[in-house]
Structure formats: structure tokens, C-alpha cells
XYZ file of C-alpha atoms in Angstrom:
680
model
C 0.333 -0.309 0.292
C 2.100 2.847 -1.570
C 2.486 5.829 0.403
C 0.379 4.734 3.422
C 2.158 2.646 6.009
C 1.383 1.560 9.671
C 3.905 1.218 12.627
C 4.748 -2.533 13.660
C 2.282 -1.974 16.425
C -0.180 -0.672 14.522
C -0.158 -3.623 11.697
C -0.111 -6.176 14.609
C -3.354 -5.095 15.923
C -5.014 -4.670 12.755
C -4.150 -8.114 11.432
C -6.969 -10.075 12.575
C -9.362 -7.691 10.986
C -7.582 -8.112 7.672
C -8.917 -11.841 7.934
C -12.560 -10.484 8.162
C -12.614 -11.140 12.337
C -14.607 -8.879 14.442
C -12.171 -7.183 16.665
C -11.818 -4.306 18.705
C -8.522 -2.526 18.941
C -7.466 -1.153 21.805
C -4.705 1.516 21.624
C -3.785 4.408 23.735
C -4.972 7.890 22.925
C -2.498 9.159 20.218
C -1.816 5.364 19.147
C -3.187 5.819 15.723
C -6.542 3.731 16.012
C -8.126 5.478 13.142
C -5.266 5.300 10.917
C -5.267 1.367 11.338
C -9.187 1.765 10.766
C -8.184 3.436 7.625
C -5.947 0.741 6.683
C -8.331 -1.944 6.969
C -11.025 -0.097 5.270
C -8.684 0.069 2.413
C -8.065 -3.705 2.417
C -11.545 -4.538 2.943
C -12.510 -2.352 -0.378
C -9.544 -4.044 -2.244
C -10.875 -7.462 -1.530
C -14.464 -7.309 -0.792
C -17.112 -7.470 -3.519
C -19.401 -4.759 -3.405
C -18.019 -3.613 -0.613
C -19.940 -0.737 1.757
C -17.864 0.581 4.934
C -19.402 2.679 7.169
C -17.689 4.544 10.056
C -19.742 5.581 13.374
C -18.982 8.193 15.674
C -20.512 9.588 18.890
C -19.955 13.051 18.564
C -20.843 15.205 15.611
C -17.514 17.501 15.262
C -15.797 14.057 14.763
C -17.644 13.325 11.355
C -15.913 16.122 9.865
C -12.790 15.325 11.638
C -12.486 11.765 10.447
C -13.449 12.520 7.044
C -10.967 15.184 6.506
C -7.816 13.977 8.535
C -8.117 10.397 7.573
C -10.904 8.837 5.146
C -10.991 11.168 2.604
C -7.088 11.861 2.142
C -6.349 8.196 2.047
C -9.304 6.932 0.298
C -10.645 9.722 -1.561
C -8.855 9.003 -4.895
C -10.029 5.642 -5.547
C -13.291 5.546 -3.609
C -16.219 7.684 -3.254
C -16.128 8.842 0.610
C -19.033 10.980 2.215
C -19.608 12.738 5.658
C -23.192 12.729 6.752
C -24.139 14.553 9.997
C -27.119 16.139 11.278
C -26.016 19.196 9.985
C -25.869 17.701 6.036
C -29.008 17.388 3.501
C -27.618 13.586 2.993
C -29.211 12.623 6.352
C -32.631 12.900 5.009
C -32.202 10.208 2.339
C -29.375 8.067 4.081
C -30.458 4.906 1.851
C -29.832 6.396 -1.169
C -26.179 7.883 -0.331
C -25.417 4.349 1.141
C -26.429 2.730 -2.141
C -23.929 5.040 -4.209
C -21.129 5.683 -1.766
C -18.197 3.320 -0.917
C -17.714 5.249 2.739
C -19.780 6.708 4.936
C -18.704 8.469 7.990
C -21.637 9.524 10.296
C -22.848 9.596 13.840
C -24.285 6.455 14.988
C -27.693 8.141 15.735
C -28.016 9.032 11.626
C -27.807 4.929 10.972
C -29.670 3.879 13.767
C -32.661 6.108 12.533
C -32.062 4.869 8.972
C -32.255 0.964 10.297
C -35.709 1.631 11.818
C -37.255 4.029 9.008
C -39.627 2.536 6.655
C -39.149 4.921 3.937
C -37.392 3.694 0.639
C -35.110 6.388 0.298
C -34.111 6.806 4.107
C -34.062 3.088 4.983
C -30.994 0.741 5.393
C -30.583 -2.767 6.180
C -27.216 -4.064 8.098
C -26.767 -6.253 5.013
C -25.921 -3.386 2.736
C -22.803 -2.567 4.936
C -20.239 -4.973 4.723
C -17.799 -3.322 7.365
C -19.365 -1.268 9.984
C -16.014 0.694 11.986
C -17.284 1.969 15.742
C -15.280 4.820 17.084
C -14.644 4.868 21.087
C -16.508 1.899 21.173
C -16.424 1.535 24.783
C -19.545 3.496 24.510
C -21.462 0.367 23.394
C -23.355 -0.322 26.544
C -26.783 0.089 28.226
C -29.217 2.565 26.315
C -26.227 4.565 24.100
C -27.096 4.771 20.195
C -24.196 2.673 19.542
C -25.868 -0.258 21.776
C -29.344 -0.007 19.814
C -27.290 -0.276 16.462
C -25.652 -3.415 17.833
C -28.829 -4.571 19.260
C -30.672 -4.837 15.657
C -26.954 -6.620 14.555
C -27.260 -9.109 17.337
C -30.902 -9.845 17.113
C -30.194 -10.446 13.519
C -27.236 -12.753 14.472
C -29.224 -14.810 16.755
C -32.043 -15.203 14.060
C -29.259 -17.138 12.139
C -28.975 -14.257 9.548
C -25.518 -14.581 7.588
C -25.162 -11.472 5.598
C -23.876 -9.124 8.504
C -21.201 -6.561 8.445
C -17.677 -7.276 9.839
C -17.039 -5.211 13.160
C -14.188 -2.957 14.034
C -14.191 -1.211 17.342
C -12.028 1.433 18.063
C -10.968 2.039 22.245
C -8.216 3.677 23.958
C -9.820 1.931 27.193
C -13.152 0.037 27.813
C -12.783 0.603 31.380
C -13.975 -1.445 34.439
C -17.550 -0.471 34.524
C -17.585 0.526 37.749
C -16.090 -2.769 38.821
C -13.083 -2.516 41.497
C -12.154 -6.452 41.285
C -10.769 -8.323 38.578
C -13.548 -10.966 38.438
C -16.084 -8.078 37.830
C -13.417 -6.153 35.788
C -13.180 -9.195 33.691
C -17.203 -9.729 33.078
C -17.045 -5.937 31.975
C -14.774 -6.448 29.206
C -16.558 -9.757 28.114
C -19.838 -7.608 27.941
C -18.349 -5.066 25.752
C -17.113 -7.754 23.578
C -20.023 -9.190 23.623
C -22.174 -6.094 22.862
C -20.038 -5.432 19.648
C -19.351 -9.617 18.838
C -15.941 -8.791 18.866
C -12.701 -9.865 20.383
C -10.405 -7.343 22.109
C -6.725 -6.963 20.240
C -3.675 -4.837 21.668
C -0.094 -4.843 21.103
C 2.041 -8.116 22.209
C 5.471 -8.215 19.806
C 5.565 -4.269 19.539
C 5.280 -3.036 22.663
C 8.455 -1.318 22.853
C 7.683 0.700 19.633
C 4.543 1.696 20.648
C 5.887 3.231 24.255
C 8.720 4.754 21.705
C 6.033 6.771 19.470
C 3.317 7.314 22.283
C 5.322 8.407 25.210
C 3.602 8.967 28.392
C 3.688 12.081 30.233
C 5.263 12.623 33.662
C 2.513 12.818 36.151
C 3.032 15.221 38.994
C 0.374 16.061 42.381
C 0.436 19.876 42.654
C -1.245 19.997 46.095
C -1.845 23.011 47.818
C -3.395 23.818 51.576
C -7.019 25.045 52.104
C -7.387 28.757 52.718
C -6.566 30.101 56.303
C -9.691 32.186 55.931
C -12.888 32.137 53.729
C -15.251 34.883 55.170
C -16.930 34.936 51.742
C -17.619 31.170 51.647
C -18.705 31.446 55.523
C -21.053 34.002 54.020
C -22.741 31.868 51.728
C -22.965 29.160 54.492
C -24.710 31.470 57.033
C -27.041 32.344 54.499
C -28.067 28.740 53.388
C -28.675 28.028 57.202
C -31.197 30.717 57.498
C -32.578 28.954 54.148
C -32.701 25.904 56.427
C -34.627 27.407 59.272
C -37.131 29.052 57.049
C -38.168 25.943 55.022
C -39.893 22.654 56.464
C -37.094 19.997 55.588
C -38.964 16.459 56.818
C -37.314 15.503 59.926
C -35.762 12.109 58.661
C -33.897 14.064 56.230
C -30.305 14.827 56.515
C -28.354 16.993 54.634
C -24.784 16.425 54.252
C -22.378 18.927 54.181
C -22.881 21.923 51.801
C -20.235 22.877 49.488
C -20.274 19.317 47.954
C -21.559 17.176 45.362
C -23.280 15.230 48.058
C -25.204 17.752 49.226
C -26.493 19.156 45.403
C -27.435 15.844 45.313
C -29.756 16.072 48.771
C -31.111 19.332 47.590
C -32.174 18.021 44.101
C -33.715 15.591 45.923
C -35.691 17.640 48.352
C -36.754 19.809 45.412
C -38.387 16.518 43.794
C -39.865 16.189 47.294
C -41.736 19.590 47.427
C -43.058 19.414 44.002
C -44.749 15.848 44.474
C -46.066 16.721 47.964
C -47.224 20.259 46.812
C -44.752 21.924 49.301
C -43.868 24.802 47.063
C -41.801 26.505 50.034
C -39.830 23.125 50.136
C -39.244 22.783 46.367
C -38.276 26.685 45.646
C -36.060 26.598 48.899
C -34.374 23.860 47.582
C -33.670 25.043 44.011
C -32.163 28.394 45.603
C -29.808 26.386 47.986
C -28.381 24.383 44.653
C -27.540 28.013 43.392
C -25.524 28.666 46.803
C -23.866 25.413 46.657
C -22.800 26.205 42.959
C -21.511 29.447 44.407
C -19.517 27.449 46.740
C -17.966 25.094 44.553
C -17.022 27.638 42.496
C -15.566 29.484 45.033
C -13.447 26.332 46.034
C -12.083 26.212 42.693
C -11.846 29.478 41.152
C -12.357 33.033 42.061
C -14.375 34.529 45.199
C -15.635 37.126 42.275
C -16.740 33.883 39.889
C -18.835 32.405 42.780
C -20.496 36.021 43.100
C -21.425 36.613 39.690
C -22.821 33.261 39.227
C -25.436 33.963 42.268
C -26.192 37.578 40.975
C -26.752 36.255 37.356
C -29.171 33.693 38.793
C -31.215 36.011 40.762
C -31.197 39.070 38.048
C -32.108 36.550 35.049
C -32.942 33.169 36.015
C -35.494 33.078 38.726
C -39.251 32.918 38.492
C -41.541 35.944 39.390
C -42.239 36.490 42.989
C -45.632 34.898 43.558
C -45.333 34.224 47.105
C -44.050 34.759 50.632
C -41.191 32.393 49.354
C -40.216 34.041 46.807
C -40.018 37.330 48.769
C -37.634 35.909 51.517
C -35.414 34.294 49.374
C -35.208 37.017 47.055
C -34.923 39.629 49.998
C -32.166 37.490 51.726
C -30.010 37.834 48.530
C -30.475 41.415 48.152
C -29.835 41.907 51.822
C -26.591 40.407 51.558
C -25.595 41.397 48.027
C -23.349 44.031 48.788
C -21.510 42.793 51.602
C -21.111 39.733 49.526
C -19.430 41.657 46.447
C -16.759 43.506 49.039
C -15.682 40.137 50.138
C -15.630 38.559 46.656
C -13.178 41.709 45.818
C -10.893 41.066 48.999
C -7.583 39.889 47.494
C -6.489 38.906 50.913
C -8.510 35.797 50.941
C -7.807 34.640 47.142
C -7.689 30.944 46.065
C -4.483 28.889 46.697
C -5.722 26.486 44.329
C -5.318 29.394 41.559
C -2.004 30.512 42.693
C -0.849 26.694 42.470
C -2.294 26.392 38.755
C -0.581 29.939 37.950
C 2.857 28.560 39.316
C 2.123 25.187 37.279
C 1.272 27.245 33.884
C 4.523 29.579 34.455
C 6.907 26.585 34.918
C 6.137 24.903 31.737
C 5.425 28.193 29.223
C 8.450 30.175 30.583
C 11.469 28.095 29.701
C 9.796 27.253 26.095
C 8.030 29.721 24.146
C 6.758 26.599 21.867
C 4.874 25.150 24.554
C 1.470 24.462 24.398
C -1.055 23.008 27.606
C -4.691 21.889 28.210
C -6.669 22.608 31.292
C -9.539 20.113 31.662
C -11.989 21.644 34.047
C -15.585 20.336 35.260
C -18.241 22.705 33.877
C -18.793 25.238 30.655
C -18.951 27.705 33.305
C -15.662 27.098 34.866
C -13.763 26.949 31.610
C -15.028 30.572 30.787
C -13.922 31.870 34.186
C -10.341 30.244 34.216
C -10.171 31.682 30.307
C -10.946 35.281 31.794
C -8.559 34.870 34.504
C -5.834 33.802 32.137
C -6.571 36.616 29.784
C -6.316 39.193 32.630
C -3.290 37.978 34.430
C -0.417 40.000 33.823
C 2.340 37.398 34.713
C 0.524 34.737 32.376
C 0.031 37.301 29.485
C 3.964 38.092 29.972
C 4.756 34.500 29.643
C 3.239 34.504 26.095
C 0.290 32.284 26.890
C -2.805 32.896 24.745
C -5.939 30.775 25.854
C -8.902 29.938 24.137
C -12.223 27.834 25.549
C -13.087 24.837 24.082
C -16.568 22.954 25.081
C -18.930 20.830 23.736
C -21.165 21.842 20.831
C -24.632 22.436 21.183
C -27.540 25.366 21.505
C -26.835 28.151 24.003
C -24.672 31.044 25.441
C -22.258 28.843 26.933
C -21.909 25.941 23.971
C -19.812 26.600 20.932
C -20.819 25.870 17.191
C -18.629 23.078 15.630
C -17.342 25.843 13.397
C -15.829 27.462 16.408
C -14.673 24.265 17.443
C -12.859 23.840 14.474
C -11.360 27.580 14.307
C -10.344 26.946 18.203
C -8.455 23.709 17.087
C -6.959 25.307 14.128
C -5.759 28.295 16.220
C -3.952 25.838 18.469
C -2.450 23.951 15.576
C -1.037 27.079 14.073
C -0.039 28.535 17.379
C -2.691 31.148 17.535
C -3.623 29.864 20.849
C -1.302 27.897 22.901
C -3.359 27.070 25.989
C -6.973 25.354 25.365
C -9.342 25.635 28.268
C -11.472 22.830 27.808
C -14.249 20.350 29.471
C -13.951 16.870 28.693
C -14.776 17.566 24.921
C -11.247 17.354 24.203
C -10.499 13.913 26.264
C -11.993 12.141 23.703
C -11.716 11.646 19.928
C -10.748 15.355 18.829
C -7.827 15.816 16.920
C -5.759 17.898 18.732
C -1.685 18.504 18.432
C 0.732 17.237 20.921
C 0.792 19.000 24.159
C 3.547 19.116 26.680
C 1.226 20.152 29.504
C -1.857 18.506 30.588
C -3.973 19.879 33.808
C -6.812 18.335 35.668
C -8.372 21.282 37.619
C -10.898 20.645 39.887
C -12.044 17.240 38.238
C -13.555 13.964 39.668
C -13.863 11.670 36.680
C -13.602 7.850 35.776
C -9.957 5.934 34.738
C -11.275 6.516 30.944
C -11.359 9.908 31.059
C -8.395 10.054 33.026
C -6.408 8.079 30.374
C -7.741 9.868 27.525
C -6.690 13.188 29.037
C -3.227 11.849 30.174
C -2.944 10.785 26.515
C -3.178 14.397 25.247
C 0.112 15.319 26.566
C 2.090 13.305 23.677
C 5.356 15.744 23.579
C 8.985 14.755 24.623
C 9.068 15.341 28.550
C 5.497 16.354 28.874
C 3.836 16.711 32.240
C 0.382 15.671 33.774
C -0.608 17.636 36.339
C -3.446 17.401 39.085
C -3.815 20.656 40.839
C -5.949 19.719 44.106
C -6.057 20.525 47.718
C -4.408 18.765 50.482
C -6.626 15.632 51.162
C -9.075 16.348 48.729
C -10.963 13.954 47.018
C -9.148 15.000 43.337
C -6.075 13.118 44.761
C -7.912 10.033 46.259
C -9.769 9.497 42.784
C -6.563 9.900 40.548
C -5.241 7.334 42.782
C -8.109 5.163 42.422
C -8.135 5.711 38.818
C -4.334 4.623 38.579
C -5.629 1.513 40.150
C -8.713 0.927 37.609
C -6.429 1.372 35.019
C -4.090 -1.382 35.849
C -7.325 -3.707 37.016
C -8.847 -2.762 33.198
C -5.234 -3.919 31.811
C -5.351 -7.181 34.064
C -8.751 -7.728 32.972
C -8.073 -7.454 29.286
C -4.997 -10.138 29.526
C -7.414 -12.448 31.286
C -9.723 -12.248 28.375
C -7.216 -12.163 25.812
C -5.778 -15.455 27.507
C -9.355 -17.654 26.991
C -9.327 -20.017 24.583
C -11.095 -19.288 21.107
C -13.386 -22.035 22.403
C -14.138 -20.565 25.906
C -14.343 -17.032 24.598
C -16.866 -17.787 21.867
C -19.067 -19.592 24.686
C -19.167 -16.892 27.033
C -19.856 -14.307 24.487
C -22.682 -16.413 23.028
C -24.252 -16.823 26.693
C -24.081 -13.007 27.359
C -25.829 -12.305 24.270
C -28.345 -14.560 24.815
C -29.053 -13.377 28.221
C -29.127 -9.566 26.985
C -31.685 -10.628 24.311
C -33.881 -12.369 27.042
C -33.245 -8.850 29.233
C -34.413 -6.881 26.033
C -37.361 -8.568 25.814
C -38.280 -8.438 29.531
C -37.272 -4.497 29.669
C -39.539 -3.948 26.826
C -42.692 -5.503 28.291
C -42.399 -3.859 31.495
C -41.962 -0.378 29.642
C -45.186 -1.129 27.805
C -46.671 -1.797 30.935
C -45.493 1.569 32.410
C -46.633 3.070 29.398
C -50.115 1.924 29.832
C -50.738 2.684 33.296
C -53.158 5.828 33.172
C -55.402 7.126 30.183
C -53.528 10.001 28.692
C -56.783 12.356 29.793
C -56.316 11.224 33.329
C -53.108 12.818 33.796
C -52.509 16.327 34.114
C -49.243 18.597 33.340
C -48.596 21.125 35.888
C -46.138 23.708 36.079
C -43.181 22.394 37.960
C -42.320 25.996 40.110
C -46.049 27.130 40.558
C -47.775 23.963 40.120
C -50.744 25.182 38.230
C -52.602 23.066 36.358
C -52.164 23.460 32.577
C -52.929 20.647 30.149
C -54.171 17.427 30.244
C -52.112 14.247 28.889
C -54.509 13.637 26.325
C -53.614 17.087 24.772
C -50.151 16.091 23.776
C -49.065 14.402 20.629
C -45.757 12.818 19.405
C -44.079 14.364 16.223
C -41.403 12.547 14.356
C -40.729 10.001 17.343
C -38.915 12.951 19.020
C -40.807 16.194 20.004
C -43.762 16.231 22.538
C -46.105 19.025 21.375
C -49.499 20.617 22.506
C -52.085 20.606 20.225
C -54.800 22.093 21.786
C -54.874 25.703 20.916
C -56.124 27.161 24.050
C -52.552 25.877 25.455
C -51.458 29.375 24.551
C -53.488 31.102 27.283
C -51.282 29.165 29.444
C -47.961 30.753 28.536
C -45.992 33.855 27.673
C -43.995 33.783 24.206
C -40.023 34.965 24.940
C -37.101 35.606 22.871
C -36.644 33.716 19.300
C -34.701 30.201 19.851
C -31.434 30.140 17.804
C -30.561 26.375 16.475
C -27.468 25.862 14.636
C -28.658 23.145 12.633
C -31.619 23.216 10.283
C -34.281 20.494 9.976
C -36.145 18.928 7.391
C -39.984 19.866 8.051
C -39.385 22.150 11.220
C -37.630 25.142 12.351
C -37.558 26.813 16.118
C -39.628 29.471 16.782
C -39.894 31.627 20.269
C -39.301 30.264 23.731
C -42.364 29.541 26.038
C -42.487 30.445 29.623
C -45.187 29.927 32.695
C -47.825 32.724 32.266
C -48.128 32.637 36.189
C -44.436 32.176 37.274
C -42.054 32.678 34.518
C -41.147 28.717 34.365
C -39.471 27.834 31.306
C -41.610 25.058 29.392
C -39.370 24.702 26.252
C -40.167 26.700 22.651
C -42.819 26.815 19.925
C -41.937 25.218 17.064
C -43.178 25.868 13.132
C -43.725 22.763 11.450
C -44.486 22.546 7.712
C -45.213 26.290 7.941
C -48.830 25.916 9.060
C -48.381 24.365 12.472
C -47.243 26.393 15.157
C -46.591 23.942 18.265
C -45.610 24.472 21.912
C -43.061 21.712 22.029
C -42.409 21.171 25.846
C -39.416 20.232 28.287
C -40.803 17.236 30.526
C -38.113 18.389 33.359
C -39.725 21.814 33.783
C -43.442 20.262 34.218
C -44.836 17.616 36.529
C -47.407 15.276 36.272
C -50.664 14.502 38.277
C -51.986 11.229 38.198
C -55.315 9.989 38.835
C -54.357 7.736 42.023
C -53.008 11.181 43.590
C -49.072 11.173 43.026
C -46.996 13.891 41.338
C -44.446 13.021 39.268
C -40.994 14.296 38.293
C -39.370 13.202 35.122
C -36.194 14.037 33.427
C -37.388 12.305 30.081
C -40.320 11.843 28.036
C -39.909 8.027 27.709
C -40.479 7.530 31.506
C -44.262 8.691 31.406
C -46.902 6.445 32.264
C -49.129 7.248 29.430
C -49.232 6.385 25.686
C -48.731 9.740 23.541
C -50.781 9.802 20.109
C -48.401 10.214 16.948
C -48.949 13.571 15.846
C -50.956 13.942 12.515
C -50.474 16.800 10.280
C -53.262 16.303 8.032
C -55.800 16.057 11.283
C -54.194 19.322 12.912
C -54.883 21.125 9.725
C -58.711 19.755 9.526
C -59.137 21.175 12.977
C -57.039 24.502 12.888
C -57.059 25.850 9.187
C -60.094 23.867 7.618
C -59.722 26.952 5.228
C -56.922 24.769 3.285
C -59.493 21.861 2.405
C -61.775 24.224 0.930
């Protein structure tokens, strides 16, 4: 294969795939898994009659990246290669696209939609594909869309169908699935193998070359002591105590220490309890306590002013209208203490020692070398914006030549980035216009980011997979992987646990690889049969749950003011995704806000304006314009509650969990009822 060669370790892991075996390639971040997959795809196209290769990714930005950086350059001269995502028109006739192209790179959701779609131009059969490449394949579990695709594959396999695609999975780490002992970790690896109907393959003979080509960074713990004094945090805690005394916390409920993730989980549960018990005071106090807890978490990791501004932002923009004494108390409490909080937040005597340590860590790496490149991984989009602002405004960091930029996940909303913004940021990083990325987990997995000589994990508690992917970004010679944390803090303990789990993963994979082909096949087949039985039972249970109540007997209520707003029978399911209210009288219950802006366009609809509760201003979703003539309120279940006939009130995160059946939306029926003039 002239002009396109692999390293020996890449050839070794790809070998079994060249013999048409289903395999998972396990190589570290930066080890060239995608390049090995391109090599396998090229050989497959050369040797397989009527070959069709589909490459699945789990993030939209990876579609274009794999197309431009790997598959198009190496296969585009001899084969017809196409990238398809939710942004492209080809998604709307995917079946036809697959007939015409040799290689298609797409999100897993697009393939899954095509597999279950009945329209001829959209529908695809797995038998149409000869090689299915699954990137970041450790996500093939539970309800993930990768697993939905592979479930269709396994159902066909168990029925004895032969014309199924070859599977090639790619991962930097399958992880342990939460297991803490070897036996359970082996079971997890076997389950991933069963879900992908594949064996897992790693480098055995070319380990030395792999270590040379993909060096691991030097790990360091940059530890600081806690703030000696924290009057800003103390003031927040005293305000939280006042809220505790004001609200009626159930005697059996014990709130854990404020300023922790555990406390956040507690107040989330309290809010649900308040909604269910029609106790608005409890629900609203819990919502506000969550904001104070967020401010404490920000104060622990970032600047005091960042914590103050997060609260100020909440009270100026995000709260509902004052409709009873609870709102008056909560808003009044903040307003009474606002001036003092702001003064304390700006007092430099009580700065965050973690940020001082982060600063010295950055200066140590950037001052000696003007060619340094680094990534700071932080937990939230909000924290990346705060850290970026801090770097931009710090004189010493500026003088050291540090040029930061934010990199967060693609999506809709002020704090998200568009795909174009992501691409531009990475391009600037590659070209040197930016030399420090301040990123959420989006940069840990899959993104093609140049080699760094510094990776900092800042205020993060993640699993062993994320840890390995983050450290794998530091691939330059003599690179460093720094954990900035408080002495005795959870971050340090979690890093040590992750190191143990990394070793456990390696031992589990070794155990699986030591199995004889017969033993391995037997275990995989048993797991696949068990999964099929479990799916059948789960589906039956889901249908029973869905049919628990007639739709007309369930009422939707506002989650903030508890006003009853619509019966479940007014809802319709549009395009299998959107839950819309088709009763024209529903508009009397809501007010219209600003225009919703979405980056991508859709075949039959476009977003309209935000909608909120007419009584309390609680966000409910947005209007959607469907096929020009239909203006439909598209509702968010997490901002509503459900009153059931037996007196229970339910709070749900997802529409799939509602206890009644919603009819499909009929455009014709809607037009007959709302626009009869169209039929004259």
C-alpha cells in the first residue's frame, strides 16, 4: 500500500481484522487507532465484492474530523467517500446515499434512524454494509445509540442471518464499568466484547515501539493547603443556614455538608419531594440552595468573584416571578447580603490558593519554552469561561506568552460552542495563535488535537477512562500531566483510584485474551442470549408502565407554581421525538419570549420563540413551526410535573418515562381542526 504505511504495532492490532474477524482495537490515546482503521477499510474495499464501509462516531464534530484528516486523504482518490451528519442534507435520504457511496462517515444516531425508518430513500439494512467501524466503542453499552445499532445486529445474528457486516471497534480503554475487583472487571470487558460481537486485540510483540511512538507524560500532584480564612464562603454558608431554618425540611431527611456534590444531590432530591408533596416552599428553597451550593463549589475551585457573579446572574436573570412569601424571602435574603458578598469577593487577601498553584504550574512550563502547548481540563462550561477570563487578565501569564481559548461541547445556548467555533479554536491551537486550551471533557475523547507538553486536570472527579484520555493528550517529549488539588482532597484520592482501575482494566483484558477461542465464544454467546432475554423483559415492562393511565386522566402542572396547565390527551408525539401540545387553548397558559436559535436546520420544522408559564415565568420549552402552517408548543418534561389519577405527582427527566401513551402527531388532522380553509 504505497504512500500509506503503518507502524509495526498498528499492523499487529489490525492483522485479525484483515482476515475478516470482528475485533476491538485497544490502543492508547494518540496511538493511531483511526489510521489503523483506515488501513483495514482500504484492504477491505480492495478485497470485498460490493464493499460498503460505514464509520460510526459518537460526536458530531468527529464526523468532519475523520473525513478530512483520515478517510478522505487516504481513500478519496480511489473511492467515493462522504461525511453525513445532522447538519448535512444527505441525512434525509441516507438509504440512497449508502447505495451510491463506498465509504460513509456518520454519527451513530443517523445510522440507527435509517435502520428503523420505513421510507425507501431513508431505510438501510445492516446487510447493505460490509464493514462497520465503531469509534470510541467503549460506549457500546446500556441505552447508548451504539448499543441500539448493535442490538439490531445481534438480533439478526441470533436469528441465524448470515449477511451481517464485519465489526471493527476502536477504543483507548474499555474501563472496568465501575468494577473494583478483577472478576467483575473481566465480566465488564466480556460484556463490551459481547455487545460488539468482537474479540479485543492489543499490541503484544511491538510494545517497545508503541512506548517509543506514544510516550506517556510525567505525572505530578500539585498540592495546596486549604484557605486559612474564607469569609466569603462563610457568608454563603450562613445564608444557606437561614434558608434551612425557613424551610420545612422533613425530620427524617439529613442534608450532608454544604459545598459538596453530595449536598447538591440532597437538595435535588428535596426539590423533587417538594414538588411531589405540593410544598412550594420546600421546592423553591431547594432550588435556591442548589445555586448557593454551586457558588461554594465555584469558590472552592475558582475566584470568589466568579462565585459571586454566578449568584448575581441567577437572581437577576434566571429566577421566576415573585408569586408568594417564599419568593419574597429568598430574593430578599440575597438582596440584603449582596453588597457585603461583593465586597468580600473582591478582597484579595482571601484569594484561592488552588489558582495560585495553577498559575505557578503554567509558568513553570511556559516560561522556559515559548513553544509550549497545554490543556486545562475543567468540569463545567461555566468554569472554562472563568478560567479563560482569569488567564487573559493575569499580567504574569500574559507576559509568559500564554494565549488561551475555550473549547467546550457543541450545542445551543450562550455557553455552548458551534462546530465551526470548535474547528477554528483547534486550528488556531495547531497553528500557534492559541497555545492553551481551557476545555471541558470534549477534548478528552476523539478530537484531533496537537501534541501538548502540559495537561492539567483542575477540580475534576472523573473515571479511569476520562483520566487516560486526558493524560494521553500530553504526548510531546518530556510532557507533564498535573493534578492541581487541595491536600487530602477527593481529586487526589480519585486519581489514585483511577490509576488502580487502569491497572485493573489491563489485567482484565489480559485475562480475556488468555481465554481459548472456544471458551471466549461460549461466554460471548451466553451473554448475548442473556441480553436478548433481558431486552424482551424490559420492553414488556416499559409497555406496561406506559399503559398505566389513560392520557386524559393525567394532568401536566408547572413545576414552579404547580398550576395545572393541560391534560396528557392534548399531547402528540411529532417525528418520534417532540412532545407537542395540539390544543389551541393551551396558548392561554404561556407567554412567548425570545427567538430560539439552533445551529442546524431540519427538514420539516424550525424553532420559534421560547415559552414560559404565564403565572410564574418558569421556562417550558419553545414553539416550533412545523411545515409552515403548524405552530406547536414543544414542551420540556423536566420543567413540568405530572398529576396522576391516584393522587401521585411525578417529576421526570425524560418523556420516555411518562406513564401513559401519547398518540403520534397527524399533520392532516391538525390542519383539518385548525386550518379548515385549506381544505375548501
